[in-house]
Amino acid sequence: MMVAISDSSFVPPLIYAVFGSSRHMAVGTIAAASLLIAQTIQTVVDPVEDPTLYLHLIFTTTFITGVFQACLGFFR
């Protein structure tokens, strides 16, 4: 699963580099943050040995991050 996460972090900058500028793509710290989250969770559980737990931890982390960001946006 590490390949899918790193692919999702690599594709936006690649497309941005090929097509120039785009106001619809998020290129920046998101790619670094997703790689950091994947590497951190990979120290807890091996994605090859237990892919289900690995995915659950990834999805839980992204959900909590989304809720936190939504709260910050709501309360400004």
CSV table of N, CA and C in Angstrom, one decimal:
chain,number,residue,atom,x,y,z
A,1,MET,N,0.8,-1.2,0.0
A,1,MET,CA,0.0,0.0,0.0
A,1,MET,C,0.9,1.3,0.0
A,2,MET,N,2.1,1.1,0.4
A,2,MET,CA,3.0,2.3,0.4
A,2,MET,C,3.1,2.9,-1.0
A,3,VAL,N,3.0,2.0,-2.0
A,3,VAL,CA,3.2,2.5,-3.4
A,3,VAL,C,2.0,3.4,-3.7
A,4,ALA,N,0.8,3.0,-3.3
A,4,ALA,CA,-0.3,3.8,-3.7
A,4,ALA,C,-0.3,5.2,-3.0
A,5,ILE,N,0.2,5.3,-1.8
A,5,ILE,CA,0.3,6.5,-1.0
A,5,ILE,C,1.4,7.4,-1.7
A,6,SER,N,2.5,6.8,-2.0
A,6,SER,CA,3.6,7.6,-2.6
A,6,SER,C,3.2,8.0,-4.0
A,7,ASP,N,2.5,7.2,-4.7
A,7,ASP,CA,2.0,7.5,-6.0
A,7,ASP,C,1.1,8.7,-6.0
A,8,SER,N,0.2,8.7,-5.0
A,8,SER,CA,-0.7,9.9,-4.9
A,8,SER,C,0.0,11.1,-4.5
A,9,SER,N,1.2,11.0,-3.9
A,9,SER,CA,1.9,12.2,-3.5
A,9,SER,C,2.8,12.6,-4.6
A,10,PHE,N,3.1,11.8,-5.6
A,10,PHE,CA,4.0,12.1,-6.7
A,10,PHE,C,3.3,12.6,-7.9
A,11,VAL,N,2.1,12.2,-8.1
A,11,VAL,CA,1.4,12.5,-9.3
A,11,VAL,C,1.1,14.0,-9.5
A,12,PRO,N,0.5,14.7,-8.5
A,12,PRO,CA,0.3,16.2,-8.6
A,12,PRO,C,1.5,17.0,-9.0
A,13,PRO,N,2.7,16.8,-8.4
A,13,PRO,CA,3.8,17.6,-8.8
A,13,PRO,C,4.3,17.3,-10.2
A,14,LEU,N,4.1,16.0,-10.6
A,14,LEU,CA,4.5,15.6,-11.9
A,14,LEU,C,3.6,16.2,-13.0
A,15,ILE,N,2.3,16.2,-12.8
A,15,ILE,CA,1.4,16.8,-13.7
A,15,ILE,C,1.6,18.3,-13.7
A,16,TYR,N,1.9,18.9,-12.6
A,16,TYR,CA,2.1,20.3,-12.5
A,16,TYR,C,3.4,20.7,-13.3
A,17,ALA,N,4.4,19.8,-13.2
A,17,ALA,CA,5.6,20.1,-14.0
A,17,ALA,C,5.4,20.0,-15.5
A,18,VAL,N,4.6,19.0,-15.9
A,18,VAL,CA,4.3,18.8,-17.3
A,18,VAL,C,3.5,19.9,-17.9
A,19,PHE,N,2.4,20.2,-17.2
A,19,PHE,CA,1.4,21.2,-17.8
A,19,PHE,C,1.6,22.6,-17.4
A,20,GLY,N,2.6,22.9,-16.6
A,20,GLY,CA,2.8,24.3,-16.1
A,20,GLY,C,2.0,24.6,-14.9
A,21,SER,N,1.3,25.6,-14.9
A,21,SER,CA,0.5,26.0,-13.7
A,21,SER,C,-0.9,25.5,-13.8
A,22,SER,N,-1.5,25.3,-12.6
A,22,SER,CA,-2.9,24.9,-12.6
A,22,SER,C,-3.4,25.4,-11.2
A,23,ARG,N,-4.5,26.1,-11.3
A,23,ARG,CA,-5.1,26.6,-10.1
A,23,ARG,C,-5.9,25.6,-9.3
A,24,HIS,N,-6.1,24.4,-9.9
A,24,HIS,CA,-7.0,23.4,-9.3
A,24,HIS,C,-6.2,22.3,-8.6
A,25,MET,N,-4.9,22.3,-8.7
A,25,MET,CA,-4.1,21.2,-8.1
A,25,MET,C,-3.4,21.7,-6.8
A,26,ALA,N,-3.3,20.9,-5.8
A,26,ALA,CA,-2.7,21.2,-4.6
A,26,ALA,C,-1.3,20.6,-4.6
A,27,VAL,N,-0.3,21.4,-4.8
A,27,VAL,CA,1.1,21.0,-4.8
A,27,VAL,C,1.8,21.7,-3.7
A,28,GLY,N,2.4,21.0,-2.8
A,28,GLY,CA,3.1,21.7,-1.7
A,28,GLY,C,3.3,20.7,-0.6
A,29,THR,N,2.9,21.1,0.6
A,29,THR,CA,3.2,20.3,1.8
A,29,THR,C,2.4,19.0,1.9
A,30,ILE,N,1.3,18.9,1.1
A,30,ILE,CA,0.4,17.8,1.2
A,30,ILE,C,1.2,16.5,0.8
A,31,ALA,N,2.0,16.6,-0.2
A,31,ALA,CA,2.8,15.4,-0.6
A,31,ALA,C,3.8,15.0,0.5
A,32,ALA,N,4.4,15.9,1.1
A,32,ALA,CA,5.4,15.6,2.2
A,32,ALA,C,4.6,15.1,3.4
A,33,ALA,N,3.5,15.6,3.7
A,33,ALA,CA,2.7,15.2,4.9
A,33,ALA,C,2.2,13.8,4.7
A,34,SER,N,1.7,13.4,3.5
A,34,SER,CA,1.2,12.1,3.3
A,34,SER,C,2.4,11.0,3.3
A,35,LEU,N,3.5,11.4,2.8
A,35,LEU,CA,4.7,10.5,2.9
A,35,LEU,C,5.1,10.3,4.4
A,36,LEU,N,5.1,11.4,5.2
A,36,LEU,CA,5.5,11.3,6.6
A,36,LEU,C,4.5,10.5,7.4
A,37,ILE,N,3.2,10.6,7.1
A,37,ILE,CA,2.2,9.8,7.8
A,37,ILE,C,2.4,8.3,7.4
A,38,ALA,N,2.6,8.0,6.2
A,38,ALA,CA,2.8,6.7,5.7
A,38,ALA,C,4.0,6.1,6.4
A,39,GLN,N,5.1,6.8,6.5
A,39,GLN,CA,6.3,6.3,7.1
A,39,GLN,C,6.2,6.1,8.6
A,40,THR,N,5.5,7.0,9.2
A,40,THR,CA,5.2,6.9,10.7
A,40,THR,C,4.4,5.7,11.0
A,41,ILE,N,3.3,5.5,10.3
A,41,ILE,CA,2.4,4.4,10.5
A,41,ILE,C,3.1,3.1,10.2
A,42,GLN,N,4.0,3.1,9.2
A,42,GLN,CA,4.7,1.9,8.8
A,42,GLN,C,5.7,1.4,9.9
A,43,THR,N,6.1,2.3,10.8
A,43,THR,CA,6.9,1.9,11.9
A,43,THR,C,6.1,1.2,13.0
A,44,VAL,N,4.8,1.4,13.0
A,44,VAL,CA,3.9,0.7,13.9
A,44,VAL,C,3.4,-0.6,13.4
A,45,VAL,N,3.0,-0.7,12.2
A,45,VAL,CA,2.5,-2.0,11.6
A,45,VAL,C,3.1,-2.1,10.2
A,46,ASP,N,3.5,-3.3,9.8
A,46,ASP,CA,4.0,-3.6,8.5
A,46,ASP,C,2.9,-3.7,7.5
A,47,PRO,N,2.8,-2.9,6.4
A,47,PRO,CA,1.7,-3.0,5.4
A,47,PRO,C,1.7,-4.4,4.7
A,48,VAL,N,2.8,-5.1,4.6
A,48,VAL,CA,2.8,-6.4,4.0
A,48,VAL,C,2.2,-7.5,4.9
A,49,GLU,N,2.6,-7.4,6.1
A,49,GLU,CA,2.1,-8.5,7.1
A,49,GLU,C,0.7,-8.3,7.5
A,50,ASP,N,0.2,-7.1,7.7
A,50,ASP,CA,-1.1,-6.8,8.1
A,50,ASP,C,-1.7,-5.6,7.4
A,51,PRO,N,-2.1,-5.8,6.1
A,51,PRO,CA,-2.5,-4.7,5.3
A,51,PRO,C,-3.9,-4.1,5.8
A,52,THR,N,-4.7,-4.9,6.4
A,52,THR,CA,-6.0,-4.4,6.9
A,52,THR,C,-5.8,-3.4,8.0
A,53,LEU,N,-5.0,-3.7,9.0
A,53,LEU,CA,-4.7,-2.8,10.1
A,53,LEU,C,-4.0,-1.6,9.6
A,54,TYR,N,-3.1,-1.7,8.7
A,54,TYR,CA,-2.3,-0.6,8.1
A,54,TYR,C,-3.3,0.4,7.4
A,55,LEU,N,-4.3,-0.1,6.7
A,55,LEU,CA,-5.3,0.7,6.0
A,55,LEU,C,-6.2,1.4,7.0
A,56,HIS,N,-6.6,0.7,8.0
A,56,HIS,CA,-7.4,1.2,9.1
A,56,HIS,C,-6.7,2.4,9.8
A,57,LEU,N,-5.4,2.2,10.1
A,57,LEU,CA,-4.7,3.3,10.7
A,57,LEU,C,-4.5,4.5,9.8
A,58,ILE,N,-4.3,4.3,8.5
A,58,ILE,CA,-4.2,5.4,7.5
A,58,ILE,C,-5.5,6.1,7.4
A,59,PHE,N,-6.6,5.4,7.3
A,59,PHE,CA,-7.9,6.0,7.1
A,59,PHE,C,-8.3,6.8,8.4
A,60,THR,N,-8.0,6.2,9.6
A,60,THR,CA,-8.3,6.9,10.8
A,60,THR,C,-7.5,8.2,11.0
A,61,THR,N,-6.3,8.1,10.6
A,61,THR,CA,-5.4,9.3,10.7
A,61,THR,C,-5.9,10.4,9.7
A,62,THR,N,-6.3,10.0,8.5
A,62,THR,CA,-6.8,11.0,7.6
A,62,THR,C,-8.1,11.6,8.0
A,63,PHE,N,-9.0,10.7,8.6
A,63,PHE,CA,-10.3,11.2,9.0
A,63,PHE,C,-10.2,12.2,10.2
A,64,ILE,N,-9.3,11.8,11.2
A,64,ILE,CA,-9.1,12.8,12.3
A,64,ILE,C,-8.5,14.1,11.8
A,65,THR,N,-7.6,14.0,10.9
A,65,THR,CA,-7.0,15.2,10.3
A,65,THR,C,-8.1,16.1,9.6
A,66,GLY,N,-9.0,15.4,8.9
A,66,GLY,CA,-10.0,16.1,8.2
A,66,GLY,C,-11.0,16.8,9.1
A,67,VAL,N,-11.4,16.1,10.2
A,67,VAL,CA,-12.3,16.6,11.2
A,67,VAL,C,-11.6,17.8,11.9
A,68,PHE,N,-10.3,17.7,12.2
A,68,PHE,CA,-9.6,18.8,12.8
A,68,PHE,C,-9.6,20.0,11.9
A,69,GLN,N,-9.3,19.8,10.7
A,69,GLN,CA,-9.2,20.9,9.7
A,69,GLN,C,-10.6,21.6,9.5
A,70,ALA,N,-11.6,20.7,9.5
A,70,ALA,CA,-13.0,21.3,9.3
A,70,ALA,C,-13.4,22.1,10.6
A,71,CYS,N,-13.0,21.6,11.7
A,71,CYS,CA,-13.3,22.4,12.9
A,71,CYS,C,-12.5,23.8,12.9
A,72,LEU,N,-11.3,23.7,12.5
A,72,LEU,CA,-10.5,25.0,12.4
A,72,LEU,C,-11.1,25.9,11.4
A,73,GLY,N,-11.6,25.4,10.3
A,73,GLY,CA,-12.2,26.2,9.3
A,73,GLY,C,-13.6,26.8,9.8
A,74,PHE,N,-14.3,26.0,10.5
A,74,PHE,CA,-15.6,26.4,11.0
A,74,PHE,C,-15.5,27.5,12.1
A,75,PHE,N,-14.5,27.3,13.0
A,75,PHE,CA,-14.4,28.2,14.1
A,75,PHE,C,-13.4,29.4,13.8
A,76,ARG,N,-12.7,29.3,12.8
A,76,ARG,CA,-11.7,30.3,12.4
A,76,ARG,C,-11.0,30.9,13.5
